[in-house]
Every structure is written in C-alpha cells, then in structure tokens.
CSV table of C-alpha atoms in Angstrom, one decimal:
chain,number,residue,atom,x,y,z
A,911,MET,CA,69.4,103.2,-13.9
A,912,ARG,CA,66.6,100.7,-13.6
A,913,ILE,CA,68.5,98.8,-11.0
A,914,MET,CA,68.9,101.9,-8.8
A,915,GLU,CA,65.2,102.7,-9.1
A,916,LEU,CA,64.3,99.1,-8.1
A,917,THR,CA,66.6,99.2,-5.1
A,918,ALA,CA,65.2,102.6,-3.9
A,919,PHE,CA,61.7,101.4,-4.2
A,920,ILE,CA,62.4,98.2,-2.2
A,921,ALA,CA,64.1,100.2,0.5
A,922,LEU,CA,61.2,102.7,0.7
A,923,SER,CA,58.7,99.8,0.9
A,924,GLY,CA,60.6,98.2,3.7
A,925,ALA,CA,60.8,101.4,5.7
A,926,LEU,CA,57.0,102.0,5.3
A,927,HIS,CA,56.3,98.5,6.6
A,928,ALA,CA,58.6,98.9,9.6
A,929,ALA,CA,57.0,102.2,10.5
A,930,THR,CA,53.5,100.6,10.3
A,931,LEU,CA,54.5,97.8,12.6
A,932,VAL,CA,56.0,100.2,15.2
A,933,VAL,CA,53.1,102.8,15.2
A,934,ALA,CA,50.1,100.4,14.9
A,935,PRO,CA,49.0,98.4,18.1
A,936,PHE,CA,49.3,94.6,18.0
A,937,PRO,CA,45.9,93.1,17.3
A,938,GLY,CA,46.5,89.7,18.9
A,939,GLY,CA,47.0,90.8,22.6
A,940,GLY,CA,45.9,93.3,25.2
A,941,SER,CA,47.1,95.0,28.3
A,942,SER,CA,47.4,92.9,31.4
A,943,GLY,CA,45.6,95.5,33.5
A,944,GLY,CA,42.5,95.5,31.4
A,945,GLN,CA,40.7,98.6,30.2
A,946,GLY,CA,41.2,101.3,32.8
A,947,GLY,CA,43.1,99.0,35.2
A,948,THR,CA,40.0,97.0,36.2
A,949,ALA,CA,41.8,93.7,35.8
A,950,ASP,CA,44.8,94.5,37.9
A,951,VAL,CA,45.8,91.7,40.4
A,952,THR,CA,47.9,92.5,43.5
A,953,LEU,CA,49.9,89.6,45.0
A,954,GLN,CA,50.7,89.7,48.7
A,955,ALA,CA,52.3,87.1,51.0
A,956,ALA,CA,50.0,85.3,53.4
A,957,THR,CA,50.2,86.2,57.1
A,958,PRO,CA,51.6,83.6,59.6
A,959,THR,CA,48.1,83.1,61.2
A,960,LEU,CA,46.5,82.3,57.8
A,961,ALA,CA,49.4,80.0,56.9
A,962,ALA,CA,48.9,78.1,60.2
A,963,MET,CA,45.2,77.7,59.6
A,964,VAL,CA,45.9,76.2,56.1
A,965,GLN,CA,48.4,73.8,57.6
A,966,ASP,CA,46.0,72.6,60.3
A,967,TRP,CA,43.3,72.1,57.6
A,968,ASP,CA,45.5,70.0,55.3
A,969,ARG,CA,46.9,67.9,58.2
A,970,VAL,CA,45.6,64.3,58.3
A,971,PRO,CA,43.8,63.6,61.6
A,972,GLU,CA,45.4,61.0,63.9
A,973,VAL,CA,43.4,57.7,64.3
A,974,SER,CA,43.6,56.0,67.7
A,975,ASP,CA,42.1,52.6,68.7
A,976,ALA,CA,39.1,52.7,71.1
A,977,PRO,CA,39.9,51.4,74.5
A,978,ALA,CA,38.4,48.1,75.5
A,979,LEU,CA,35.6,48.3,78.0
A,980,ALA,CA,35.9,46.2,81.1
A,981,VAL,CA,33.2,43.5,81.4
A,982,PRO,CA,31.6,43.5,84.9
A,983,ASP,CA,31.8,40.3,86.8
A,984,ALA,CA,28.5,38.3,86.9
A,985,THR,CA,27.5,38.1,90.6
A,986,THR,CA,24.5,36.5,92.0
A,987,PRO,CA,22.0,38.8,93.7
A,988,PRO,CA,21.9,38.6,97.4
A,989,VAL,CA,19.3,36.3,98.8
A,990,ARG,CA,16.6,37.9,100.8
A,991,PRO,CA,16.2,36.3,104.2
A,992,ALA,CA,12.9,34.7,104.8
A,993,GLN,CA,10.8,36.1,107.5
A,994,ASP,CA,8.2,34.0,109.4
A,995,MET,CA,5.2,36.2,109.5
A,996,ALA,CA,1.8,35.0,110.5
A,997,PRO,CA,-1.0,35.9,108.0
A,998,ALA,CA,-3.0,38.9,109.1
A,999,PRO,CA,-6.4,37.9,110.5
A,1000,ARG,CA,-9.3,38.7,108.3
A,1001,PRO,CA,-12.2,40.6,109.9
A,1002,GLN,CA,-15.3,38.5,110.2
A,1003,ILE,CA,-18.2,40.0,108.5
A,1004,ALA,CA,-21.6,39.0,109.9
A,1005,ALA,CA,-24.1,38.0,107.2
A,1006,LEU,CA,-26.8,40.6,107.0
A,1007,ALA,CA,-30.3,39.2,106.9
A,1008,ALA,CA,-32.2,40.1,103.7
A,1009,PRO,CA,-34.8,42.7,104.4
A,1010,ASN,CA,-38.4,41.4,104.5
A,1011,THR,CA,-40.0,43.4,101.8
A,1012,ALA,CA,-43.2,41.4,101.8
A,1013,ARG,CA,-44.5,43.3,104.8
A,1014,ASP,CA,-44.2,46.7,103.2
A,1015,VAL,CA,-45.9,45.7,100.0
A,1016,PRO,CA,-49.7,46.1,100.2
A,1017,ARG,CA,-51.9,43.3,98.9
A,1018,ILE,CA,-54.0,44.2,95.9
A,1019,ASP,CA,-57.0,42.2,94.8
A,1020,THR,CA,-56.4,41.4,91.1
A,1021,ARG,CA,-59.6,39.5,90.6
A,1022,LEU,CA,-62.1,41.0,88.2
A,1023,PRO,CA,-65.4,42.1,89.6
A,1024,ALA,CA,-68.3,39.8,89.1
A,1025,PRO,CA,-70.7,40.9,86.4
A,1026,PRO,CA,-74.2,42.0,87.5
A,1027,VAL,CA,-76.6,39.1,87.4
A,1028,PRO,CA,-80.2,40.1,86.4
A,1029,PHE,CA,-82.9,39.2,88.8
A,1030,ALA,CA,-85.0,36.4,87.7
A,1031,ALA,CA,-88.6,37.4,86.9
A,1032,PRO,CA,-91.2,35.8,89.1
A,1033,ALA,CA,-92.9,32.9,87.4
A,1034,PRO,CA,-96.5,33.5,86.6
A,1035,ASP,CA,-99.2,31.6,88.4
A,1036,ALA,CA,-99.9,28.3,86.8
A,1037,LEU,CA,-103.5,28.0,85.8
A,1038,PRO,CA,-105.3,24.7,86.4
A,1039,LEU,CA,-106.1,22.7,83.3
A,1040,PRO,CA,-109.8,21.9,82.9
A,1041,LYS,CA,-110.7,18.3,83.3
A,1042,ALA,CA,-112.5,16.7,80.5
A,1043,ASN,CA,-114.8,14.6,82.7
A,1044,ALA,CA,-115.6,17.3,85.3
A,1045,THR,CA,-119.1,18.8,85.2
A,1046,ALA,CA,-119.6,22.4,84.7
A,1047,MET,CA,-119.7,24.2,88.0
A,1048,PRO,CA,-120.8,27.8,88.6
A,1049,ASN,CA,-118.0,30.4,88.5
A,1050,THR,CA,-117.4,31.2,92.2
A,1051,PRO,CA,-114.6,33.4,93.4
A,1052,ARG,CA,-111.8,31.6,95.1
A,1053,ALA,CA,-110.5,32.5,98.5
A,1054,GLU,CA,-107.4,34.6,98.6
A,1055,SER,CA,-105.8,32.0,100.9
A,1056,ASP,CA,-105.8,29.4,98.1
A,1057,VAL,CA,-103.5,31.4,95.9
A,1058,ARG,CA,-99.9,31.4,97.1
A,1059,PRO,CA,-97.4,33.7,95.5
A,1060,SER,CA,-94.2,32.1,94.5
A,1061,ALA,CA,-91.1,33.2,96.4
A,1062,PRO,CA,-88.7,35.5,94.4
A,1063,VAL,CA,-85.5,33.8,93.3
A,1064,GLN,CA,-82.5,35.6,94.6
A,1065,PRO,CA,-79.4,35.9,92.4
A,1066,ARG,CA,-76.4,33.9,93.4
A,1067,VAL,CA,-73.2,35.9,93.7
A,1068,THR,CA,-70.0,34.0,93.0
A,1069,ASP,CA,-66.4,35.1,93.5
A,1070,SER,CA,-65.2,33.3,90.4
A,1071,ALA,CA,-64.2,35.4,87.4
A,1072,PRO,CA,-66.7,35.5,84.6
A,1073,THR,CA,-66.3,33.0,81.8
A,1074,MET,CA,-65.2,34.5,78.6
A,1075,PRO,CA,-67.0,33.4,75.4
A,1076,LYS,CA,-65.1,30.9,73.4
A,1077,VAL,CA,-63.8,32.2,70.0
A,1078,ASP,CA,-63.5,29.8,67.1
A,1079,SER,CA,-59.9,30.2,66.1
A,1080,THR,CA,-59.9,27.6,63.3
A,1081,PRO,CA,-59.2,29.2,59.9
A,1082,ALA,CA,-62.0,29.4,57.5
A,1083,ALA,CA,-62.0,27.0,54.7
A,1084,PRO,CA,-60.5,28.5,51.5
A,1085,ARG,CA,-62.7,29.2,48.7
A,1086,ILE,CA,-61.8,27.0,45.8
A,1087,ALA,CA,-63.4,27.0,42.5
A,1088,PRO,CA,-65.3,23.8,41.7
A,1089,LEU,CA,-63.5,21.3,39.4
A,1090,ALA,CA,-66.5,20.9,37.2
A,1091,SER,CA,-69.2,23.4,36.6
A,1092,LEU,CA,-72.8,22.4,37.1
A,1093,ARG,CA,-74.5,21.1,34.0
A,1094,PRO,CA,-77.4,23.2,32.8
A,1095,GLU,CA,-80.8,21.6,32.6
A,1096,SER,CA,-81.4,19.9,29.3
A,1097,ARG,CA,-84.0,21.6,27.2
A,1098,PRO,CA,-86.4,19.7,25.0
A,1099,GLU,CA,-85.4,19.5,21.4
A,1100,ARG,CA,-87.3,21.6,19.0
A,1101,ARG,CA,-89.1,19.7,16.3
A,1102,VAL,CA,-88.3,20.7,12.8
A,1103,ALA,CA,-91.2,20.6,10.5
A,1104,ALA,CA,-90.8,18.3,7.6
A,1105,PRO,CA,-90.3,20.1,4.3
A,1106,SER,CA,-93.3,20.1,2.1
A,1107,ALA,CA,-93.3,18.2,-1.1
A,1108,ALA,CA,-91.9,20.2,-4.0
A,1109,ARG,CA,-94.6,21.5,-6.2
A,1110,PRO,CA,-94.4,21.0,-9.9
A,1111,ALA,CA,-93.2,23.9,-11.9
A,1112,GLN,CA,-96.0,26.1,-13.3
A,1113,THR,CA,-95.9,27.6,-16.7
A,1114,ALA,CA,-97.6,30.8,-17.4
A,1115,LYS,CA,-99.8,31.0,-20.5
A,1116,GLY,CA,-99.6,33.9,-22.7
A,1117,ASN,CA,-97.9,35.4,-25.7
A,1118,GLY,CA,-94.1,35.4,-25.4
A,1119,ALA,CA,-94.0,33.9,-21.9
A,1120,LYS,CA,-91.2,31.6,-20.9
A,1121,PRO,CA,-91.7,28.6,-18.6
A,1122,VAL,CA,-90.6,29.2,-15.0
A,1123,THR,CA,-88.4,26.5,-13.5
A,1124,ALA,CA,-87.4,25.9,-9.9
A,1125,ALA,CA,-83.9,27.0,-8.8
A,1126,ALA,CA,-81.4,24.2,-8.5
A,1127,PRO,CA,-79.8,23.7,-5.1
A,1128,ALA,CA,-76.2,25.1,-4.6
A,1129,ARG,CA,-73.4,22.6,-4.9
A,1130,ALA,CA,-70.9,22.3,-2.0
A,1131,ALA,CA,-67.4,23.6,-2.7
A,1132,PRO,CA,-64.8,21.0,-3.5
A,1133,VAL,CA,-62.6,20.0,-0.6
A,1134,ALA,CA,-58.8,20.3,-1.3
A,1135,LYS,CA,-57.0,17.0,-1.2
A,1136,GLY,CA,-53.5,16.5,0.3
A,1137,PRO,CA,-50.5,15.3,-1.6
A,1138,SER,CA,-50.6,11.8,-3.0
A,1139,ALA,CA,-48.5,8.9,-1.8
A,1140,ALA,CA,-46.1,9.4,-4.7
A,1141,GLN,CA,-45.6,13.0,-3.9
A,1142,LEU,CA,-45.0,12.2,-0.2
A,1143,ALA,CA,-42.4,9.6,-1.2
A,1144,ARG,CA,-40.6,12.1,-3.5
A,1145,LEU,CA,-40.6,14.8,-0.7
A,1146,GLU,CA,-39.2,12.3,1.8
A,1147,GLN,CA,-36.5,11.3,-0.7
A,1148,GLN,CA,-35.4,14.9,-1.2
A,1149,TRP,CA,-35.3,15.5,2.5
A,1150,GLY,CA,-33.2,12.4,3.0
A,1151,ALA,CA,-30.6,13.7,0.5
A,1152,GLN,CA,-30.4,16.9,2.5
A,1153,ILE,CA,-29.9,15.0,5.7
A,1154,THR,CA,-27.1,12.9,4.1
A,1155,SER,CA,-25.3,16.1,3.0
A,1156,ALA,CA,-25.6,17.7,6.5
A,1157,LEU,CA,-24.3,14.4,8.2
A,1158,ARG,CA,-21.3,14.2,5.9
A,1159,ARG,CA,-20.3,17.9,6.5
A,1160,ALA,CA,-20.4,17.2,10.3
A,1161,HIS,CA,-18.5,13.9,10.1
A,1162,ARG,CA,-14.8,14.1,11.3
A,1163,PRO,CA,-13.3,10.6,11.1
A,1164,PRO,CA,-10.1,9.8,13.0
A,1165,ARG,CA,-6.8,9.6,11.0
A,1166,GLY,CA,-5.4,6.3,9.9
A,1167,VAL,CA,-8.7,4.3,10.2
A,1168,ALA,CA,-10.9,2.9,7.4
A,1169,GLY,CA,-14.3,1.3,7.5
A,1170,THR,CA,-18.0,1.7,6.9
A,1171,VAL,CA,-20.6,2.6,9.6
A,1172,LYS,CA,-24.3,2.1,9.1
A,1173,LEU,CA,-26.7,4.3,11.2
A,1174,VAL,CA,-30.5,4.5,11.5
A,1175,ILE,CA,-31.6,8.1,12.5
A,1176,ALA,CA,-35.1,9.2,13.5
A,1177,ILE,CA,-35.7,12.9,12.8
A,1178,THR,CA,-38.7,15.1,13.5
A,1179,PRO,CA,-40.2,17.5,10.9
A,1180,ALA,CA,-38.5,20.3,12.8
A,1181,GLY,CA,-35.1,18.9,12.1
A,1182,HIS,CA,-34.4,17.6,15.6
A,1183,VAL,CA,-32.8,14.1,16.2
A,1184,ALA,CA,-35.4,11.9,17.9
A,1185,GLY,CA,-33.1,8.8,18.1
A,1186,VAL,CA,-30.1,7.2,16.6
A,1187,SER,CA,-28.9,3.6,16.6
A,1188,LEU,CA,-25.8,1.7,15.2
A,1189,ALA,CA,-27.1,-0.7,12.5
A,1190,GLY,CA,-23.7,-1.9,11.3
A,1191,SER,CA,-20.4,-1.4,13.1
A,1192,SER,CA,-17.1,-0.7,11.3
A,1193,GLY,CA,-15.1,-2.9,13.6
A,1194,ASN,CA,-13.3,0.1,15.1
A,1195,THR,CA,-14.7,1.8,18.2
A,1196,ARG,CA,-13.1,5.2,17.3
A,1197,LEU,CA,-14.8,5.2,13.9
A,1198,ASP,CA,-18.2,4.2,15.4
A,1199,GLN,CA,-18.0,6.9,18.1
A,1200,ALA,CA,-17.0,9.6,15.5
A,1201,ALA,CA,-20.1,8.7,13.4
A,1202,LEU,CA,-22.4,9.0,16.5
A,1203,ALA,CA,-20.8,12.3,17.4
A,1204,ALA,CA,-21.4,13.6,13.8
A,1205,VAL,CA,-25.2,12.9,14.3
A,1206,LYS,CA,-25.2,15.0,17.5
A,1207,ARG,CA,-23.1,17.8,15.8
A,1208,ALA,CA,-25.0,18.1,12.5
A,1209,ARG,CA,-27.7,20.6,11.9
A,1210,PHE,CA,-30.4,18.9,9.9
A,1211,PRO,CA,-32.9,20.8,7.7
A,1212,ARG,CA,-36.6,21.1,8.4
A,1213,ALA,CA,-39.0,18.7,6.5
A,1214,PRO,CA,-40.8,20.0,3.4
A,1215,GLU,CA,-44.4,20.9,3.7
A,1216,GLY,CA,-46.6,17.9,3.6
A,1217,LEU,CA,-44.5,15.6,5.8
A,1218,ASN,CA,-46.5,15.8,9.1
A,1219,LYS,CA,-45.6,12.6,10.9
A,1220,SER,CA,-44.0,12.8,14.4
A,1221,SER,CA,-40.7,11.4,13.1
A,1222,TYR,CA,-39.1,9.8,10.0
A,1223,ARG,CA,-36.4,7.1,9.9
A,1224,PHE,CA,-33.5,7.3,7.6
A,1225,SER,CA,-30.7,4.8,7.0
A,1226,GLN,CA,-27.3,6.5,6.5
A,1227,ARG,CA,-23.9,5.0,5.6
A,1228,LEU,CA,-20.6,6.7,6.3
A,1229,THR,CA,-17.5,5.2,4.5
A,1230,VAL,CA,-14.0,6.2,5.4
A,1231,SER,CA,-11.0,5.1,3.3
A,1232,ARG,CA,-7.3,5.6,3.9
C-alpha cells in the first residue's frame, strides 16, 4: 500500500514540474525582435552598384615609376656683336659769372658817433703881481686897449671812436682770517695790599666770659695718590697672564713639527699689538710663521686701570711637542 502511494506521489510531482516548465517563460533568454519588434533586423543583398564601389575601395592602387626628366644641353649664349659707336658729344656749358652783389648792397657807416665835447671855458685875465720894490703909484684907470681878451678855444672834433674806460678784471683778494689774532694791550698789574699783621687775641673781662680766639685757617684737601710701584707690577703681571692665555688659544702649530719659539710683543693699553719680534727661533720656518700668525690672530684684553703707558713689552714662549 505504501509503495503505491509513494509511486503515485512521485508521478504527480513529476507531472507538476513538467507543466510548470511548459507554461512558465524561460528566464534566461528573450525574443530576438525585442519588445514590440523594435529590435528586428532585415537583411537584404547589396545592389551591383554598391558592390562595385566597395570593390574599388578595397583595391590596392597601382604604383608606377616616375619618368626621368630630360636634362637640357648646356649651350653657350650667343655673343653679341660689338658695335663701333662714337661717344655722344657732351654739350658745352658756358661758365656763368658770379653776380656782383657788392653793387647792390648799400654801405652803412658802423662807426659810433663822437661824444659831445664841452667847450672850454675862457681863461680869466691874469692879474699882474705887485712888485716888491716898486713905489706906490696913484690908482689910474688903464686904457681899454691894454687889456686883450683871450681867444676862445674851439673844441676839436675827431672821427675816432670814444675810448671806453678800462675795467679792472682782476679778481678781488679773498678774505682770509688772520693766522694769529692781535694781542691786546697789556694792562698794568694791580698791586695787592700787604696783609696787616695779625692782632693778638683779645679777651673780654667779665663774669662767665670765655676768651675769644682767632679762627684757624682751613686746611687743603688731601690729594689722592696713584697706585704704588708694587701695585703697578702686580697689575702688569695679571695682564701678562691674560695675554699668554689669549696667545695660546690663537696658536695653531703645524702637524709633525716640534720646537720652542720666543716672542717679544709690545701691546697698547687698548689691547692692540704695537709690535712683535722673534727673540728665539725654533729652527723651523713653518713653526716660526705659525707663532707670528697667532699674534696677528689673537684678541688681547685691555689693560687694567692704572697702566697708562703708551705700550708694554711682554716676553712669550710657545712650545710645541710631538
């Protein structure tokens, strides 16, 4: 019984699956025409004209060699026959005389007119001087014929141009301040009256009175003294130690050389090198030059207060060992 039921159910299940495959559309594909026939393609044979055009397009063009061009023969140009021709005569041009322009130009007198010359005033009649030895004569009128008027002097007119006054064109001397001012007149010295003799102190008499004494003169303020010689020597020694340290910092000896160089350096209180000399050579020129270069390169300190000389000399020794 159970075998029959199982067989019936299997047959029914197979029938249902087959009906489903027949009725339901296949999900993996679609119609060739598309939805509504929009994707339909119609194939038609090409016309003979279109086929001929495609054949001409696909055909390879034929390549032909270019024809060689003929080279023309090099021929000499024809020679032009020479013609004996006489040169054309040139027309003779007569030289024209330059026009005389001097006749047409009027002459102008460029001379300056002569300045007016004032007429000379007639000289007054000279009066006769009285003679010392002549005796006094009565005053009688002289005849008019004795007095002769002097002829007036006529001015002379010259054609020459008036002489211009000379102008001094030399430059004026520059004003320079005198090198030394004038000394004022010495005045007579004033005489100072001699101080009167000091009077003895007076004491007042009376009950409870104290004696009055003269005021003592004020003492001058003490003058400050400078540092002693020992202090100056100590300051110079401290400064020399600072100079030695600065010189050793600036010393750069060459490699592979050993020796001792002695130098004498003169230094100003401002710390500047006034002079340097080689007191003892090391026997090696490179080592000596390095010591002198260290003096130029070093920055020396200033002198302490109290050292006021123009320069101080210091002996320095630089030793280099391998």
